[in-house]
mmCIF file with all atom_site columns, C-alpha atoms in Angstrom:
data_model
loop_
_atom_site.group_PDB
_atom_site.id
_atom_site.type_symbol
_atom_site.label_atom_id
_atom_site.label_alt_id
_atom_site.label_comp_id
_atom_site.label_asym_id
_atom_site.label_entity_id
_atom_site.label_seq_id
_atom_site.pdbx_PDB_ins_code
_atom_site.Cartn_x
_atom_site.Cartn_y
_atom_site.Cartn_z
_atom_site.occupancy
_atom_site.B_iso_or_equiv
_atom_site.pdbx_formal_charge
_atom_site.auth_seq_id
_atom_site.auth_comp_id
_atom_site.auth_asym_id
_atom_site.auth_atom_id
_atom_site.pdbx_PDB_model_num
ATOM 1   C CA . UNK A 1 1   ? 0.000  0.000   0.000  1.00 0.00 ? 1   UNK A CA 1
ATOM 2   C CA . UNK A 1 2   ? 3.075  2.895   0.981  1.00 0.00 ? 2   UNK A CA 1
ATOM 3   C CA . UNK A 1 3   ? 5.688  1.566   -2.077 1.00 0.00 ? 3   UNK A CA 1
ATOM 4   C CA . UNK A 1 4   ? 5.883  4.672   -4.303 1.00 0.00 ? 4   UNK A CA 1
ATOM 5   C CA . UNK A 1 5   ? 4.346  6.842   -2.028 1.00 0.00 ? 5   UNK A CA 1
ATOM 6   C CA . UNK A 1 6   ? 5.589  10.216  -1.453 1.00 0.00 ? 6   UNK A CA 1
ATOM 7   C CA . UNK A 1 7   ? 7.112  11.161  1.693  1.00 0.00 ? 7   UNK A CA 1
ATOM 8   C CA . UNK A 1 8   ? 7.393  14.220  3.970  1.00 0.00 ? 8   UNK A CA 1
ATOM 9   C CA . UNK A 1 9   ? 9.976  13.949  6.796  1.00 0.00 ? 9   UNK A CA 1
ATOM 10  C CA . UNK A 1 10  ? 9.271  16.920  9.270  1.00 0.00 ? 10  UNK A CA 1
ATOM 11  C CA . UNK A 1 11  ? 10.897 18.095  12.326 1.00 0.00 ? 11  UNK A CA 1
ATOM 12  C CA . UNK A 1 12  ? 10.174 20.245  15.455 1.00 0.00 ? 12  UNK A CA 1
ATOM 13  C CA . UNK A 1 13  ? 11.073 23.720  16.246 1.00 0.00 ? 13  UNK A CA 1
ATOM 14  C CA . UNK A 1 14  ? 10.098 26.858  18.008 1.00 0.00 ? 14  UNK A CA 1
ATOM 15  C CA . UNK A 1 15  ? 8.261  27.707  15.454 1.00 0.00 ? 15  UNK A CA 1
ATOM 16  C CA . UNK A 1 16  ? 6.243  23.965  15.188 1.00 0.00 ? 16  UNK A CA 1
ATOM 17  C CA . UNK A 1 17  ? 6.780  21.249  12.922 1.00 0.00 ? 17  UNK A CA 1
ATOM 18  C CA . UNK A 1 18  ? 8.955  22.734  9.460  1.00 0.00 ? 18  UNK A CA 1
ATOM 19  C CA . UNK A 1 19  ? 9.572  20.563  6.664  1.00 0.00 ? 19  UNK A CA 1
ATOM 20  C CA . UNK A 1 20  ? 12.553 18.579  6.456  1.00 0.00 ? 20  UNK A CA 1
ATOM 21  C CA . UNK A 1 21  ? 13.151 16.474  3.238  1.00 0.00 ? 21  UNK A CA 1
ATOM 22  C CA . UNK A 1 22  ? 10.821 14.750  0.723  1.00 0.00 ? 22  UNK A CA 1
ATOM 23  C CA . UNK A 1 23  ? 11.367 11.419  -0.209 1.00 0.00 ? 23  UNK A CA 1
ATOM 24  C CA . UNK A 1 24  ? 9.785  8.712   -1.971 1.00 0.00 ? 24  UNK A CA 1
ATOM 25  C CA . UNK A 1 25  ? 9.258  5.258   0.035  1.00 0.00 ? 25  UNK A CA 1
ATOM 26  C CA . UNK A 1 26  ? 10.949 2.421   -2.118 1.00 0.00 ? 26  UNK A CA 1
ATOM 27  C CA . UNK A 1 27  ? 9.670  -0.832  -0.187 1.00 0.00 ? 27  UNK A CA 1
ATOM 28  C CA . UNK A 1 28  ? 7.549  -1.302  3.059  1.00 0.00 ? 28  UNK A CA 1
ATOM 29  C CA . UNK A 1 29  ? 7.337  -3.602  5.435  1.00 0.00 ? 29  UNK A CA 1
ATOM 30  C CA . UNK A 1 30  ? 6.227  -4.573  8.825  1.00 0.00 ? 30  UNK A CA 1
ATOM 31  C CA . UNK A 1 31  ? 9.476  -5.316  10.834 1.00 0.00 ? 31  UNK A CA 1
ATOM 32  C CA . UNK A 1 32  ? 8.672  -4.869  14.791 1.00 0.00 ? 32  UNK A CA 1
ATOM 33  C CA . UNK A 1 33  ? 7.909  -7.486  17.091 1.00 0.00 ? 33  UNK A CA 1
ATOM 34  C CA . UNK A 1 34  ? 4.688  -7.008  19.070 1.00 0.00 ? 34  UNK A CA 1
ATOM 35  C CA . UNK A 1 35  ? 4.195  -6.374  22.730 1.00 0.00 ? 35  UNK A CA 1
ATOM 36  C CA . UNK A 1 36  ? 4.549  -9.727  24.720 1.00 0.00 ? 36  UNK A CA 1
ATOM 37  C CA . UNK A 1 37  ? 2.464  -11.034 27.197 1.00 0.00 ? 37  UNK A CA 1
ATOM 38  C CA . UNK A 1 38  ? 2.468  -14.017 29.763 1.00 0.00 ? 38  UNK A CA 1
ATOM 39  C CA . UNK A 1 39  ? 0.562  -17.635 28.491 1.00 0.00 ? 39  UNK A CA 1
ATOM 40  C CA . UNK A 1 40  ? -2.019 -18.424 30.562 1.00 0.00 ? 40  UNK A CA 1
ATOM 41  C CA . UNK A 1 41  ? -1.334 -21.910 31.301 1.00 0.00 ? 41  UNK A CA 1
ATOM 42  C CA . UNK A 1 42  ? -3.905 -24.343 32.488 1.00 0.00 ? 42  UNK A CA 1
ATOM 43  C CA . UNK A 1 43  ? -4.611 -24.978 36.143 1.00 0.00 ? 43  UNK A CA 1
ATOM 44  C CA . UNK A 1 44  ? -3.254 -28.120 35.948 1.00 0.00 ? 44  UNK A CA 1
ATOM 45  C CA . UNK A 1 45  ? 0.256  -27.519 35.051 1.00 0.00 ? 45  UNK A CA 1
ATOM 46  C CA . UNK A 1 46  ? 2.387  -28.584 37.270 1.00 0.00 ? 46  UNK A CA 1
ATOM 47  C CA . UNK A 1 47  ? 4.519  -26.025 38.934 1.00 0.00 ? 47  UNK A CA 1
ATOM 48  C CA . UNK A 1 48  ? 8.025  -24.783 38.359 1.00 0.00 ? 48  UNK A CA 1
ATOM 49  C CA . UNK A 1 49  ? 8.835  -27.027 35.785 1.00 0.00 ? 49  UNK A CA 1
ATOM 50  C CA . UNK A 1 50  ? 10.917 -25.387 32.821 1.00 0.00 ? 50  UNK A CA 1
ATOM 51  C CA . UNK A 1 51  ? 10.019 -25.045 28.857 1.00 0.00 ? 51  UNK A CA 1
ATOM 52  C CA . UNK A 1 52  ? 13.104 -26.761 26.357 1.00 0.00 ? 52  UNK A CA 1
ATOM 53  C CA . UNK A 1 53  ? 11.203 -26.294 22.704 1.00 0.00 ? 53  UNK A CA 1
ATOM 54  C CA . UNK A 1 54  ? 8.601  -24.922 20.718 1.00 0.00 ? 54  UNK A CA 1
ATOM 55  C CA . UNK A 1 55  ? 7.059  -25.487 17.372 1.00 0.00 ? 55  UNK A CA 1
ATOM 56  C CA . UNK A 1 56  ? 4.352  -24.410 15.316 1.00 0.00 ? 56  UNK A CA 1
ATOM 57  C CA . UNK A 1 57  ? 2.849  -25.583 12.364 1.00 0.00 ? 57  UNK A CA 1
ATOM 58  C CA . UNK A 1 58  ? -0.229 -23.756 11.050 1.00 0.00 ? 58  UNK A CA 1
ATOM 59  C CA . UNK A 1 59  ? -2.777 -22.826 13.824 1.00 0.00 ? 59  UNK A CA 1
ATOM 60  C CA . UNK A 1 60  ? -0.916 -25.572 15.960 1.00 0.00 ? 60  UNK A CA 1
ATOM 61  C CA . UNK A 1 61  ? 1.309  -24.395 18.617 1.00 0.00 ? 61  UNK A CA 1
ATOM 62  C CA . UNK A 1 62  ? 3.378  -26.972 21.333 1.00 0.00 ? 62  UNK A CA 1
ATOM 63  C CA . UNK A 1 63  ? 5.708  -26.850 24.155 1.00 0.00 ? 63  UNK A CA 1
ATOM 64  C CA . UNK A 1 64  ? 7.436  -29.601 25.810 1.00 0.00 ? 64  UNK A CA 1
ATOM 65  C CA . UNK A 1 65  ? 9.490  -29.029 28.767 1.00 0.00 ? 65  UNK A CA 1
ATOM 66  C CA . UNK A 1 66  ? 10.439 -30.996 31.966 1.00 0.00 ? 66  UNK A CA 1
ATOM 67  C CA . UNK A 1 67  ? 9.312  -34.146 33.220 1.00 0.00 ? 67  UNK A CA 1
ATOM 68  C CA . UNK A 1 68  ? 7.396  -34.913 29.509 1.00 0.00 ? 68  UNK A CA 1
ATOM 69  C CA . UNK A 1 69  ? 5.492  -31.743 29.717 1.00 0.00 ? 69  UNK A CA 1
ATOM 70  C CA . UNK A 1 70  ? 3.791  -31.309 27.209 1.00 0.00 ? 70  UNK A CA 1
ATOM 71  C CA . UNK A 1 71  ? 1.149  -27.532 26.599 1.00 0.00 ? 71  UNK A CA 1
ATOM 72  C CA . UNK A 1 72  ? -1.070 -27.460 23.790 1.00 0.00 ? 72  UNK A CA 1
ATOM 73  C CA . UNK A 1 73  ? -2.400 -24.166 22.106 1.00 0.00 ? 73  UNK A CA 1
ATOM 74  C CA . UNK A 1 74  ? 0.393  -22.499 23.727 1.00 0.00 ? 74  UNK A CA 1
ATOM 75  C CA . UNK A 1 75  ? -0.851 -19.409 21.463 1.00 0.00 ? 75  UNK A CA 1
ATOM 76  C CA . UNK A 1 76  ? -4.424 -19.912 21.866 1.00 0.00 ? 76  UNK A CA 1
ATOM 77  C CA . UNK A 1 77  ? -7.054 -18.589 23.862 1.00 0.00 ? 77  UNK A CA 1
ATOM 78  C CA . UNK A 1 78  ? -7.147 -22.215 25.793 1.00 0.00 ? 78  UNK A CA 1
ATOM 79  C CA . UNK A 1 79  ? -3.680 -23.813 26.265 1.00 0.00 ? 79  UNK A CA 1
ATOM 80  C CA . UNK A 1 80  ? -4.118 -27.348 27.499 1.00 0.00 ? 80  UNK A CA 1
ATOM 81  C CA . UNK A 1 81  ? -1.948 -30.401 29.156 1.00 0.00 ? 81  UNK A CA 1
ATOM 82  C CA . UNK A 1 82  ? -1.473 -33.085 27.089 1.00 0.00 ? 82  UNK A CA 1
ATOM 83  C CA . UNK A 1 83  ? -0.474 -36.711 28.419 1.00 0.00 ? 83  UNK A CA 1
ATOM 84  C CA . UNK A 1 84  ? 3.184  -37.269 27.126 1.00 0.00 ? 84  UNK A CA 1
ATOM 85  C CA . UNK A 1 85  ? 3.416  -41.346 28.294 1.00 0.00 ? 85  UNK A CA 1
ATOM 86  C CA . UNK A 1 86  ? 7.481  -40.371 29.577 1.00 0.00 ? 86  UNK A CA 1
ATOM 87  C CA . UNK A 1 87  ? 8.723  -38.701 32.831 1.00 0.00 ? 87  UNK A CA 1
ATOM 88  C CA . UNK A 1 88  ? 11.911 -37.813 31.417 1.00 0.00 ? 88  UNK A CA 1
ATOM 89  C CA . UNK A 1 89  ? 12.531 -34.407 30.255 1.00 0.00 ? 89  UNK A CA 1
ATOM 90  C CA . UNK A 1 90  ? 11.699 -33.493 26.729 1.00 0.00 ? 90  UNK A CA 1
ATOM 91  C CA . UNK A 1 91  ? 13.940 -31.666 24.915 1.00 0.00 ? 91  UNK A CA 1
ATOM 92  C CA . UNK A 1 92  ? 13.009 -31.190 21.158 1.00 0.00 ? 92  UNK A CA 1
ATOM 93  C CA . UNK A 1 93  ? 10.189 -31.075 19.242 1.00 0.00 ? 93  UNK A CA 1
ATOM 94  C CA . UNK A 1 94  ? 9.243  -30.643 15.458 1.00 0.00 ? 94  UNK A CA 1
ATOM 95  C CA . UNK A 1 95  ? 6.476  -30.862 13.059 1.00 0.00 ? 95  UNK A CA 1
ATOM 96  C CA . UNK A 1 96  ? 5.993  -32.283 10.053 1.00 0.00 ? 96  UNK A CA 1
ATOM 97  C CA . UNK A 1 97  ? 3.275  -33.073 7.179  1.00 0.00 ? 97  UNK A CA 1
ATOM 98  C CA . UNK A 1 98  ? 1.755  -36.182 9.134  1.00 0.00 ? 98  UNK A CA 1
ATOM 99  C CA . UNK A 1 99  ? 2.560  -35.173 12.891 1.00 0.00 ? 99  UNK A CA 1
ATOM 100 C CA . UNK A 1 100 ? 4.735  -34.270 15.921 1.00 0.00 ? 100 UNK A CA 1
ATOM 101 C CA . UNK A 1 101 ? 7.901  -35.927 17.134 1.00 0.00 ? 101 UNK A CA 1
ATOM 102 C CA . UNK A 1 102 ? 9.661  -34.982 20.247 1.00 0.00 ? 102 UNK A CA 1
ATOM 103 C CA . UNK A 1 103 ? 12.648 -36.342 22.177 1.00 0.00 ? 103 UNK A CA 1
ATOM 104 C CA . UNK A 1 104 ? 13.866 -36.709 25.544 1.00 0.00 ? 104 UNK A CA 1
ATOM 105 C CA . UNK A 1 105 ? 16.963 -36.489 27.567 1.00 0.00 ? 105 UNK A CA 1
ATOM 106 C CA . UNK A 1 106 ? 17.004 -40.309 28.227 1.00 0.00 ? 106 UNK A CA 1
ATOM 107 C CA . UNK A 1 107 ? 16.406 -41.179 24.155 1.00 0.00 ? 107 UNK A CA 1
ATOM 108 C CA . UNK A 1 108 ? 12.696 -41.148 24.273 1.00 0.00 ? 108 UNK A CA 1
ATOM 109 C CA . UNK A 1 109 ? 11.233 -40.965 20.641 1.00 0.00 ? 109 UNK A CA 1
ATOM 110 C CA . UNK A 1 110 ? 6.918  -39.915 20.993 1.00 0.00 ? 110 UNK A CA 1
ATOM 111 C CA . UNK A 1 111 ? 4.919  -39.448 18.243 1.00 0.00 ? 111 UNK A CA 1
ATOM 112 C CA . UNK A 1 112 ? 1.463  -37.621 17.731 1.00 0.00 ? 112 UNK A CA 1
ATOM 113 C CA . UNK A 1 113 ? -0.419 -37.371 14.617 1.00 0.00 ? 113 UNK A CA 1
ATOM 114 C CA . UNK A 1 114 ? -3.012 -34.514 16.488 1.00 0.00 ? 114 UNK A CA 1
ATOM 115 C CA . UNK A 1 115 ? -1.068 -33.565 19.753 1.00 0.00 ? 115 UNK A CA 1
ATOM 116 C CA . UNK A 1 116 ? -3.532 -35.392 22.022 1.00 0.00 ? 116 UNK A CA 1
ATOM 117 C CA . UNK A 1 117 ? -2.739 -38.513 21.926 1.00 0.00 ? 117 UNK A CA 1
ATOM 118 C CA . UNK A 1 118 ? 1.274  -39.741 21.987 1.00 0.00 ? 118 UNK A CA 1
ATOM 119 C CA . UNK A 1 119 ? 2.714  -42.956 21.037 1.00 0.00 ? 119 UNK A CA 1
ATOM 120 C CA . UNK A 1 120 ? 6.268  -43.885 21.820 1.00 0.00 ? 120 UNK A CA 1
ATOM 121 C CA . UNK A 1 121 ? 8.602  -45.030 19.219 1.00 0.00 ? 121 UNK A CA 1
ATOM 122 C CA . UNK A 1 122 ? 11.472 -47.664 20.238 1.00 0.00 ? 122 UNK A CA 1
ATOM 123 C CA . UNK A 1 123 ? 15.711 -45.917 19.432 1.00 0.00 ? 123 UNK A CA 1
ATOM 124 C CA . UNK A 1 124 ? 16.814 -49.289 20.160 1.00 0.00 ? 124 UNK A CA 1
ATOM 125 C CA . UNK A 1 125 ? 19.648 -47.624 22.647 1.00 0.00 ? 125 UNK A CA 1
ATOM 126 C CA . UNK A 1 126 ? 18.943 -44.838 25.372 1.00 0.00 ? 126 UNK A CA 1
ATOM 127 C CA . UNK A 1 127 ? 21.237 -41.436 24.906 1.00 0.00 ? 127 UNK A CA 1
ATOM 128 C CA . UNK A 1 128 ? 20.327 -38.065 25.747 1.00 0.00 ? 128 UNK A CA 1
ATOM 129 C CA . UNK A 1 129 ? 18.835 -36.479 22.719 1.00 0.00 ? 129 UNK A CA 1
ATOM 130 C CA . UNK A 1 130 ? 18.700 -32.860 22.481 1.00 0.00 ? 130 UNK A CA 1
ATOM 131 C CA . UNK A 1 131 ? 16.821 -31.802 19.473 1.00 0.00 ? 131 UNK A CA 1
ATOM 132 C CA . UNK A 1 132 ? 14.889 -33.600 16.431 1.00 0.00 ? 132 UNK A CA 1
ATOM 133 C CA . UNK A 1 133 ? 14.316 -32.065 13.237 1.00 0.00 ? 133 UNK A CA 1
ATOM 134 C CA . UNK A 1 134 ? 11.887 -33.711 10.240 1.00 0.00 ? 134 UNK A CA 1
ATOM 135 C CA . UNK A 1 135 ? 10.968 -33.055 6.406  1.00 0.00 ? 135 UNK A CA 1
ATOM 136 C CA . UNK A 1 136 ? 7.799  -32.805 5.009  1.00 0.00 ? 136 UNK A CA 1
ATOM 137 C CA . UNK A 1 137 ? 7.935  -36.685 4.847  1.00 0.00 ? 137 UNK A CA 1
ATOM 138 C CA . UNK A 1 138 ? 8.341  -37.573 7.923  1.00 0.00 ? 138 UNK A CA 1
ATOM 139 C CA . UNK A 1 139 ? 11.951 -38.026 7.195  1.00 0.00 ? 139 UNK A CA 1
ATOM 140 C CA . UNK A 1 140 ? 13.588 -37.056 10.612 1.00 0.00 ? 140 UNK A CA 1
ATOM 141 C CA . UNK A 1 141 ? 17.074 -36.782 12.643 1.00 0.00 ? 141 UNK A CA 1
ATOM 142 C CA . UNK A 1 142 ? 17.476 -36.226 16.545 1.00 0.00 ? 142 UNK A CA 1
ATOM 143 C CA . UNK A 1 143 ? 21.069 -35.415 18.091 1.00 0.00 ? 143 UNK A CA 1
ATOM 144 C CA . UNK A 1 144 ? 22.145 -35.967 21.309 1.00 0.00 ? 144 UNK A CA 1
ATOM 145 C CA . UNK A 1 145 ? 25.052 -36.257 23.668 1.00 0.00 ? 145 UNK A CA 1
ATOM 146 C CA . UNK A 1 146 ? 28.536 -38.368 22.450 1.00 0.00 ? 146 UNK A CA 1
ATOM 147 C CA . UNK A 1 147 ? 27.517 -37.517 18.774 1.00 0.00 ? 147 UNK A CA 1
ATOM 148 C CA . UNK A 1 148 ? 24.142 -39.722 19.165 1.00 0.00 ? 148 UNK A CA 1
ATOM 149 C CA . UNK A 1 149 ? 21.955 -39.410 15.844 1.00 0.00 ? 149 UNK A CA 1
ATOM 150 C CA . UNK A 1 150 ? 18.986 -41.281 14.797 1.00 0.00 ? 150 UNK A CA 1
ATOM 151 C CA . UNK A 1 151 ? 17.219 -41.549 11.850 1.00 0.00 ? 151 UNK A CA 1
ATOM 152 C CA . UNK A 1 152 ? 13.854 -42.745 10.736 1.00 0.00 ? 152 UNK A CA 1
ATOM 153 C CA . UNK A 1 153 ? 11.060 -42.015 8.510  1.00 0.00 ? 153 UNK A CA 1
ATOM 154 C CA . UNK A 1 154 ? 7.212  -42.118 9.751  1.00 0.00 ? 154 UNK A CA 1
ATOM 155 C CA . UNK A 1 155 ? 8.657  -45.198 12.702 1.00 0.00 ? 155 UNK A CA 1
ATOM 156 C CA . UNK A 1 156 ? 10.929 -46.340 14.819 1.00 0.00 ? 156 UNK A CA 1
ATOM 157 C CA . UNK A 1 157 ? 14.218 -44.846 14.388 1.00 0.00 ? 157 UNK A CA 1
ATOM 158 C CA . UNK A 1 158 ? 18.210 -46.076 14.148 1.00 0.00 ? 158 UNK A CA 1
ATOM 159 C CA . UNK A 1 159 ? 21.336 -45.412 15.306 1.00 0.00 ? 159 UNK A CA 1
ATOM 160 C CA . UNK A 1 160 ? 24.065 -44.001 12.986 1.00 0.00 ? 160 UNK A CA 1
ATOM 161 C CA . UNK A 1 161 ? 27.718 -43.739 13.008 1.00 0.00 ? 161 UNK A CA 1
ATOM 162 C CA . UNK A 1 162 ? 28.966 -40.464 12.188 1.00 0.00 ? 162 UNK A CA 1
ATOM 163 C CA . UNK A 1 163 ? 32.287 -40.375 13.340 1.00 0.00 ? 163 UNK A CA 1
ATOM 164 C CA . UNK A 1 164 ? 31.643 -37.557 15.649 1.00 0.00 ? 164 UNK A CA 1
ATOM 165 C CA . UNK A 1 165 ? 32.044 -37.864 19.238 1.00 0.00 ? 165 UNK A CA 1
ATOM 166 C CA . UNK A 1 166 ? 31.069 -34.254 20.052 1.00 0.00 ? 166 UNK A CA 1
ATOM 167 C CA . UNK A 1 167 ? 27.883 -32.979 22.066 1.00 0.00 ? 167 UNK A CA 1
ATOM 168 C CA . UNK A 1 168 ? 25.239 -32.525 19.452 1.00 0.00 ? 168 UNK A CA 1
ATOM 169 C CA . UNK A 1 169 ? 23.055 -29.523 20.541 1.00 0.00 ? 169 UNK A CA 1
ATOM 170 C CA . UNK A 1 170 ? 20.577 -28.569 17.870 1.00 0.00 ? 170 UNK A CA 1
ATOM 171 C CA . UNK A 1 171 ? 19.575 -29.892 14.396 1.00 0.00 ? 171 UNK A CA 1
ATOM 172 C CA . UNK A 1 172 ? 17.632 -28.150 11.201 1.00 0.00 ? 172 UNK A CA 1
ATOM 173 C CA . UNK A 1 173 ? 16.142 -29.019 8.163  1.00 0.00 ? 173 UNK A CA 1
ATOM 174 C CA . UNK A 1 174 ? 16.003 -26.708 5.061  1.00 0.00 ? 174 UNK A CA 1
ATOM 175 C CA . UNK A 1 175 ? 17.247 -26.577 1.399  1.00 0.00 ? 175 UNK A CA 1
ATOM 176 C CA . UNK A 1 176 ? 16.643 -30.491 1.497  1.00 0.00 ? 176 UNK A CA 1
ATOM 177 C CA . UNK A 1 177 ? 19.700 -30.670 4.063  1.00 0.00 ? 177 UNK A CA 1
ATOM 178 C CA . UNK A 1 178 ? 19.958 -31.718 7.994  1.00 0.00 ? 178 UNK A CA 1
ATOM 179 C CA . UNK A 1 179 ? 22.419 -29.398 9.508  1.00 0.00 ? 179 UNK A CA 1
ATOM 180 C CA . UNK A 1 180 ? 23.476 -31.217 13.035 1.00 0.00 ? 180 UNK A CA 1
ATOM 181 C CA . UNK A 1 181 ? 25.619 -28.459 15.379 1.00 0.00 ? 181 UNK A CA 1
ATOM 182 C CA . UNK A 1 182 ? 27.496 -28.921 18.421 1.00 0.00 ? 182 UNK A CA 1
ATOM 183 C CA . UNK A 1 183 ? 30.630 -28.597 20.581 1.00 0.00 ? 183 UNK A CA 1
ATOM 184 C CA . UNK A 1 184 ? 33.939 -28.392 19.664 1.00 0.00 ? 184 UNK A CA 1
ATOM 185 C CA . UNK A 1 185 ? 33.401 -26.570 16.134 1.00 0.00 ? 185 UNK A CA 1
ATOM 186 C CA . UNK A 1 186 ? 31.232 -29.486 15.208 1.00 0.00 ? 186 UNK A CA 1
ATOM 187 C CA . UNK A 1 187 ? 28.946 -29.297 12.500 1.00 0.00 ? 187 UNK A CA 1
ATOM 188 C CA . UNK A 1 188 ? 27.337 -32.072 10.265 1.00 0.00 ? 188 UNK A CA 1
ATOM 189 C CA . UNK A 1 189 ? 25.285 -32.057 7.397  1.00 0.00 ? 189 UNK A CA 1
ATOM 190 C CA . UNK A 1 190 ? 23.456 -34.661 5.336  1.00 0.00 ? 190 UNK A CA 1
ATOM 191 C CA . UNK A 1 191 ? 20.757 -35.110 2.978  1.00 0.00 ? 191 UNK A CA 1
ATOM 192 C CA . UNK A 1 192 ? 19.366 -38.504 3.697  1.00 0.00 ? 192 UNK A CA 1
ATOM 193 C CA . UNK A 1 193 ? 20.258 -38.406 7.255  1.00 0.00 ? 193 UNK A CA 1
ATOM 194 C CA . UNK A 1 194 ? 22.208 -42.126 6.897  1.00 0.00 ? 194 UNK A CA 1
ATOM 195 C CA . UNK A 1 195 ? 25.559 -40.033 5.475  1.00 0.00 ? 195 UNK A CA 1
ATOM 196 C CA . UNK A 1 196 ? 27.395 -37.552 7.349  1.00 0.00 ? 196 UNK A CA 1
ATOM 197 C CA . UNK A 1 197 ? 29.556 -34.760 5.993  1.00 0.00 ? 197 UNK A CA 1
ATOM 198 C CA . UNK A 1 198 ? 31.735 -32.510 8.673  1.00 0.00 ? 198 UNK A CA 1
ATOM 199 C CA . UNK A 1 199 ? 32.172 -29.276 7.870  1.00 0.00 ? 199 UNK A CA 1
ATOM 200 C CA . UNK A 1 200 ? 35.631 -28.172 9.077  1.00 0.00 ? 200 UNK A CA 1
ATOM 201 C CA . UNK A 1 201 ? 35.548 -25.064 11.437 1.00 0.00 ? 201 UNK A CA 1
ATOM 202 C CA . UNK A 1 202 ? 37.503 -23.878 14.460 1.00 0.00 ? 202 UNK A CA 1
ATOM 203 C CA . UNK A 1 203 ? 37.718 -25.946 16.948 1.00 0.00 ? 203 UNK A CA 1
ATOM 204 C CA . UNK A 1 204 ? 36.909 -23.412 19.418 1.00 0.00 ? 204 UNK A CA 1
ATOM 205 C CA . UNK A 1 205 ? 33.665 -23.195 18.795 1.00 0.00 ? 205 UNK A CA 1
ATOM 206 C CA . UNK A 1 206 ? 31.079 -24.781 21.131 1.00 0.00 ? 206 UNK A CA 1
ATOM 207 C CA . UNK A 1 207 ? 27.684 -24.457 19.099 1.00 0.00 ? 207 UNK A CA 1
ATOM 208 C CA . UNK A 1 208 ? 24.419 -24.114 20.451 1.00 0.00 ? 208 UNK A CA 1
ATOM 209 C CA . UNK A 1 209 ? 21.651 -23.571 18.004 1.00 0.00 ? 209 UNK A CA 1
ATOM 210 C CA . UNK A 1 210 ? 21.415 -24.201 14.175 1.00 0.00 ? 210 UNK A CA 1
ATOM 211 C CA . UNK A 1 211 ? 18.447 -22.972 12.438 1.00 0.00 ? 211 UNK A CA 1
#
């Protein structure tokens, strides 16, 4: 509605507002962040207990947090508690075409296809997992602790070998590429999510979010 418009900046004197410069507004766009305000959780969550991930897809918001919590509708008008099925703390969650996934820091795998009900999905081998990331698909990848990755698609997910031995703390997907980051200048990519590629950087580096 304001590209091409004409422009008059003014500014303030004794005298009132005088004009300034005219200009002529190339491209406009929206780029503040709103006012925030506090979620009003249900009743029934249970206290103190801290939030580790959010997604949204559509008109579908979660957040998982500690001991499996799990808040529905976060941005609704009527957040609600859903039953996770794990006590551990969840650390990740994603969204893709045909559901949810989240993971936990003991290598818990759940699965919802509407966020009310959650299924658990065997790893075959408990390590901490830290963050899961899926393609349309259902194609995902969750990273952990001691270079832990799993893979699966729409089930029960594997193990793979990487060759990395570093703390995996985040994973994306975009551009039809996982890209796995972690400590010690680690940072993995892979398009299938059974092959690995390192991408060399300093050592130094301790990453924490990839996105």
């Amino acid at each position: 509605f304001f590209n091409d418009a004409d422009a008059r900046v003014m500014t303030q004197t004794a005298d009132g507002l005088v004009l300034k410069k005219t200009a002529r507004v190339l491209q406009y766009g929206i780029n503040r962040v709103g006012v925030f305000q506090a979620v009003n959780l249900p009743g029934d969550t249970p206290p103190g207990l801290a939030v580790q991930s959010f997604v949204r897809k559509g008109e579908v918001s979660l957040a998982v947090g500690e001991n499996g919590l799990i808040i529905r509708n976060v941005t609704g008008q009527m957040p609600a508690i859903a039953e996770s099925g794990v006590t551990a703390d969840l650390t990740g969650i994603c969204a893709f075409t045909g559901g949810y996934l989240a993971c936990s820091d003991e290598g818990d795998l759940i699965f919802s296809a509407d966020t009310e009900t959650w299924q658990s999905w065997p790893t075959f081998g408990k390590k901490p997992l830290r963050a899961i990331a899926a393609n349309e698909d259902g194609l995902y990848v969750a990273v952990g602790a001691d270079g832990a990755v799993i893979t699966g698609q729409n089930g029960p997910g594997t193990f793979i070998r990487t060759g990395a031995s570093a703390d995996l703390a985040d994973i994306a997907y975009g551009g039809l590429t996982f890209v796995a980051a972690g400590s010690g200048g680690t940072i993995l990519i892979s398009r299938t999510g059974l092959i690995w590629q390192t991408v060399s950087l300093s050592p130094k580096i301790n990453w924490r979010a990839a996105d």
